[in-house]
Coordinates of C-alpha atoms and ligand atoms in Angstrom, one line a residue:
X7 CA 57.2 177.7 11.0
X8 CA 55.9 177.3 14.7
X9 CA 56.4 174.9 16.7
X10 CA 52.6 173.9 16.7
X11 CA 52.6 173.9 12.8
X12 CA 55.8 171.2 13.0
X13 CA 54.0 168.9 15.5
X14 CA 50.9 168.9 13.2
X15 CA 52.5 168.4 9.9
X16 CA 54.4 165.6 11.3
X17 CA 51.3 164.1 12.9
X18 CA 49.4 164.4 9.7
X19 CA 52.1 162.9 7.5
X20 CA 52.5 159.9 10.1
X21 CA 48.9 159.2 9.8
X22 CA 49.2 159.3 6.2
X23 CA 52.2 156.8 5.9
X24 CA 50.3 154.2 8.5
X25 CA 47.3 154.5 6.7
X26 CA 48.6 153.8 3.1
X27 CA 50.7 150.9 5.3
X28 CA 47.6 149.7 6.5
X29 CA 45.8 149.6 2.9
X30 CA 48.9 147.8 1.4
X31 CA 49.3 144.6 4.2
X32 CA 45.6 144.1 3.7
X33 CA 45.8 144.2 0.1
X34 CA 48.8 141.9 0.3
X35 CA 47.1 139.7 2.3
X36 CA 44.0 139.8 0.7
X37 CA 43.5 136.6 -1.0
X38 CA 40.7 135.3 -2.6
X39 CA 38.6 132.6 -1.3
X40 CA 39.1 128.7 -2.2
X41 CA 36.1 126.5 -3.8
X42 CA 36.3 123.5 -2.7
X43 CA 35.4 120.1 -4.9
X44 CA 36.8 117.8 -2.9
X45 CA 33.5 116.7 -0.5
X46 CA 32.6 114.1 -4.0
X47 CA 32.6 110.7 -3.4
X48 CA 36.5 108.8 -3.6
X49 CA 38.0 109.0 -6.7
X50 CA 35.2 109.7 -8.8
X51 CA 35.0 112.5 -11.7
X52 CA 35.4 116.2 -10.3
X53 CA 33.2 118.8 -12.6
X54 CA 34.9 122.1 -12.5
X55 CA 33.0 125.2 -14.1
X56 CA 34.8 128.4 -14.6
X57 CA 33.9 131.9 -16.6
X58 CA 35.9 134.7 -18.4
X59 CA 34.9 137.9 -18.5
X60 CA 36.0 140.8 -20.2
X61 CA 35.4 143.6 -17.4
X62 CA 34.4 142.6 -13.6
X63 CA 32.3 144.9 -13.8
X64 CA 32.5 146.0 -10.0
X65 CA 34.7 145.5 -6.7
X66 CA 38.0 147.6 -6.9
X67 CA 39.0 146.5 -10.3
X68 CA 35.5 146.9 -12.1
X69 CA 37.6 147.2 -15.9
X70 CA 39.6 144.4 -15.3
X71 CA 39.6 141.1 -17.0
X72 CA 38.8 138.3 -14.5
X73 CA 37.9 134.7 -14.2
X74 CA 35.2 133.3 -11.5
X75 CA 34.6 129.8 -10.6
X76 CA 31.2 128.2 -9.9
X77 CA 30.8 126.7 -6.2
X78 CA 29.3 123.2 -6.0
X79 CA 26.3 124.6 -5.1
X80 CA 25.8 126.9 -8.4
X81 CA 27.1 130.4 -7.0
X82 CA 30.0 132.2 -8.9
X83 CA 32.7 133.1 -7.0
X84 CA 34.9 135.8 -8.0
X85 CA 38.5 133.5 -7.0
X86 CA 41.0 131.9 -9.0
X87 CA 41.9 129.2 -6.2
X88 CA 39.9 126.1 -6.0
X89 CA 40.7 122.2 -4.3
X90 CA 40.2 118.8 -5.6
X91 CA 41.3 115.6 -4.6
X92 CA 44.4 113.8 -5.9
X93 CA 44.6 111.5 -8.9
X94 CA 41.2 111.8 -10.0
X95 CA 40.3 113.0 -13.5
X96 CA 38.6 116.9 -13.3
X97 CA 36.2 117.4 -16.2
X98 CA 36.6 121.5 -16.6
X99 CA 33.7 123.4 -18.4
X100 CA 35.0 127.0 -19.2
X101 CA 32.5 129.9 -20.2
X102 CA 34.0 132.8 -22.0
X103 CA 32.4 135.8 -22.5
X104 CA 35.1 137.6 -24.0
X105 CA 36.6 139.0 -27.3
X106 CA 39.4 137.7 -28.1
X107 CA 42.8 138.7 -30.7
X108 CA 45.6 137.3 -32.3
X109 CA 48.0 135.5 -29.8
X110 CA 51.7 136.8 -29.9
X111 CA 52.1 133.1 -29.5
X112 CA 50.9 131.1 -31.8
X113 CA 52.3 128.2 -29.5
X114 CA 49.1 128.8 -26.6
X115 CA 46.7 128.1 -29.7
X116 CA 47.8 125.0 -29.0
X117 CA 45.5 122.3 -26.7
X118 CA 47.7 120.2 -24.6
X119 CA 48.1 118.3 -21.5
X120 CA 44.4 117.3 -21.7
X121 CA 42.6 114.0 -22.8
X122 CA 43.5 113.5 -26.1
X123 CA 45.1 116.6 -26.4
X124 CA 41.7 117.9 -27.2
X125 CA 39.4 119.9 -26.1
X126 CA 35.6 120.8 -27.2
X127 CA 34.6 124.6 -28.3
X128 CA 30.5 124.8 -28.3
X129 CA 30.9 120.6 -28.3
X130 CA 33.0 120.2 -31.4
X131 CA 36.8 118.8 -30.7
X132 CA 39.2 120.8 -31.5
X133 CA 43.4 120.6 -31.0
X134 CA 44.5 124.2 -32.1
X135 CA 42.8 128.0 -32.8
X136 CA 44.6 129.7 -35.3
X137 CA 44.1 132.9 -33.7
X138 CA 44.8 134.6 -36.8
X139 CA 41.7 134.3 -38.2
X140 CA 37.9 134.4 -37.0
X141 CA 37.5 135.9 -33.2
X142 CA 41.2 135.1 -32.2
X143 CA 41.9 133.8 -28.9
X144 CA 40.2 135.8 -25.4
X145 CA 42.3 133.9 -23.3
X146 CA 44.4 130.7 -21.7
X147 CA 43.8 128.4 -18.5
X148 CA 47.5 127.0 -18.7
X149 CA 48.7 124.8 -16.0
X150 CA 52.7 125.1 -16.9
X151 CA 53.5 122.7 -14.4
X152 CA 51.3 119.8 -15.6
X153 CA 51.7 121.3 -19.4
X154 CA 48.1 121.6 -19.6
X155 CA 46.9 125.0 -22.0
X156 CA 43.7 125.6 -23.3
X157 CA 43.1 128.4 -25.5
X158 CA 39.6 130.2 -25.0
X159 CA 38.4 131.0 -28.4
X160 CA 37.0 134.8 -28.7
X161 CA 33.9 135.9 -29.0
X162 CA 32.8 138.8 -32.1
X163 CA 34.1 142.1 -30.4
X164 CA 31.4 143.7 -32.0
X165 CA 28.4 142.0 -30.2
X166 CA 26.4 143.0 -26.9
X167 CA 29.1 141.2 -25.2
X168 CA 28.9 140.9 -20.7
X169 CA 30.6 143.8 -19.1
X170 CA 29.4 142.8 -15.4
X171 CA 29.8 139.4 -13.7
X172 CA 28.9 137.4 -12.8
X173 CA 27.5 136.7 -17.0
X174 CA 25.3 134.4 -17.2
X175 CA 24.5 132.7 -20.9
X176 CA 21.6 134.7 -22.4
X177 CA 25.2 137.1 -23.4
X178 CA 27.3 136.1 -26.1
X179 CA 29.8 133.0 -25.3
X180 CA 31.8 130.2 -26.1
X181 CA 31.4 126.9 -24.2
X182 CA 35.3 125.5 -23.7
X183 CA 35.4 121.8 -22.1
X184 CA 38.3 119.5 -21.7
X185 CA 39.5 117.2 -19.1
X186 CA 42.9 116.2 -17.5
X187 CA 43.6 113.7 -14.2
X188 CA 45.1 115.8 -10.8
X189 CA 48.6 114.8 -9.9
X190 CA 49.5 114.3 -6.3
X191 CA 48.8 116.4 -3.7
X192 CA 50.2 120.0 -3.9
X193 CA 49.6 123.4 -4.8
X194 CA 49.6 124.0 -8.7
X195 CA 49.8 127.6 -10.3
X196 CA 47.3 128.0 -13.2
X197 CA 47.2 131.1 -15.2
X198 CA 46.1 133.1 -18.6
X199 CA 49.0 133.2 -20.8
X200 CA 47.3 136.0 -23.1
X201 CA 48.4 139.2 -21.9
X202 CA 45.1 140.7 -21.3
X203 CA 46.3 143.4 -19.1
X204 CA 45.2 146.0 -20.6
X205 CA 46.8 149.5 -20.1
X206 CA 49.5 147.5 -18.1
X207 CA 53.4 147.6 -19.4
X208 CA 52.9 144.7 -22.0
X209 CA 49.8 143.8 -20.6
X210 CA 51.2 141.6 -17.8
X211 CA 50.4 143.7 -15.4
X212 CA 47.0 144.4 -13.4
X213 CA 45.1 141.7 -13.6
X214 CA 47.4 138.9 -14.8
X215 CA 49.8 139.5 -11.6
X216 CA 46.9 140.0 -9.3
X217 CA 45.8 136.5 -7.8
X218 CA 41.5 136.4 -8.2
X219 CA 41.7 137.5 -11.8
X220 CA 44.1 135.9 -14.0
X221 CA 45.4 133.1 -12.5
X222 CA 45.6 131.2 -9.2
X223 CA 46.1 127.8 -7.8
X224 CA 44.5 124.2 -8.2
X225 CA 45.2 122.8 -4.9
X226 CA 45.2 119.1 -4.9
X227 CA 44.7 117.7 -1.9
X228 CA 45.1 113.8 -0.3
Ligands
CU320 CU1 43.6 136.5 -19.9

């Protein structure tokens, strides 16, 4: 091998190795963006609006399974981080446009940590989804620090279901609403406990360790 051949090959694989450094800081650091709900009047009733979709539909992950939250001012935002103010009860609507399946389990069937205990599915109140029968469960929004689960009741995995967010409601869905009060201030992990991965090892990987689909923060703020 020449001496010119050497010096090229090592240039090349240099500018490989920073490029493919380059491409993993950003993605590292690339986190998504926070809605904010904490410009409401003092300590009055925060309404939060989320929506689960089966497949993004677009963006680097277009197959994935993602939640997106809707800004104050009606735009969907494909984040999993959002703000509200402390000790003030947050009155979450949650749209899901996915299928869902039998939980591994059955515990996240399970409503808890919310008023009552409860929650509504399509305004009827409901405690626990046996996920065992009828659509099964499509997903979670779990709070594990402030015990708060919610299992999102499935939709028919045979119907004309979303595959491209933002979904809006003329697609199949199931209207999930429940309420709970924000602690202090702080920065509170929230997350799907259903591992919808799919095509990850045990389905816990892709989009349920990847901040923006799966789960996120509620930051609670003074
Ligand atoms: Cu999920």
């Amino acid at each position: 091998m020449s001496l010119a051949w050497k010096m090229t090959v090592t240039v090349v694989l240099f500018a490989v190795a920073a490029v493919a450094a380059v491409v993993l800081i950003v993605n590292l650091l690339g986190t998504p963006p926070t809605v904010d709900f904490t410009s409401g009047s003092q300590g009055q009733p925060v309404n939060v609006t989320l929506q689960a979709v089966g497949t993004y539909g677009s963006g680097s992950h277009p197959t994935w399974v993602s939640y997106l939250v809707e800004s104050p001012q009606g735009q969907w935002v494909h984040t999993t981080v959002f703000q509200v103010p402390q000790h003030v009860r947050v009155n979450v609507t949650i749209i899901n446009y996915d299928s869902g399946s039998p939980l591994r389990n059955q515990q996240l069937g399970q409503v808890s940590g919310t008023y009552g205990n409860a929650a509504l599915l399509n305004g009827k109140a409901f405690r626990v989804i046996d996920s065992n029968s009828g659509n099964g469960v499509a997903h979670t929004f779990s709070i594990p620090s402030l015990g708060v689960n919610v299992p999102l009741y499935g939709n028919n995995s045979n119907a004309n279901l979303c595959g491209a967010a933002p979904c809006t409601t003329s697609s199949p869905h199931k209207v999930i609403r429940f309420s709970f009060t924000t602690p202090g201030p702080g920065s509170y992990r929230w997350q799907c406990f259903v591992p919808c991965g799919l095509g990850f090892l045990y389905g816990n990987g892709g989009p349920m360790s990847t901040l923006g689909y799966m789960g996120g923060f509620m930051q609670v703020t003074a």
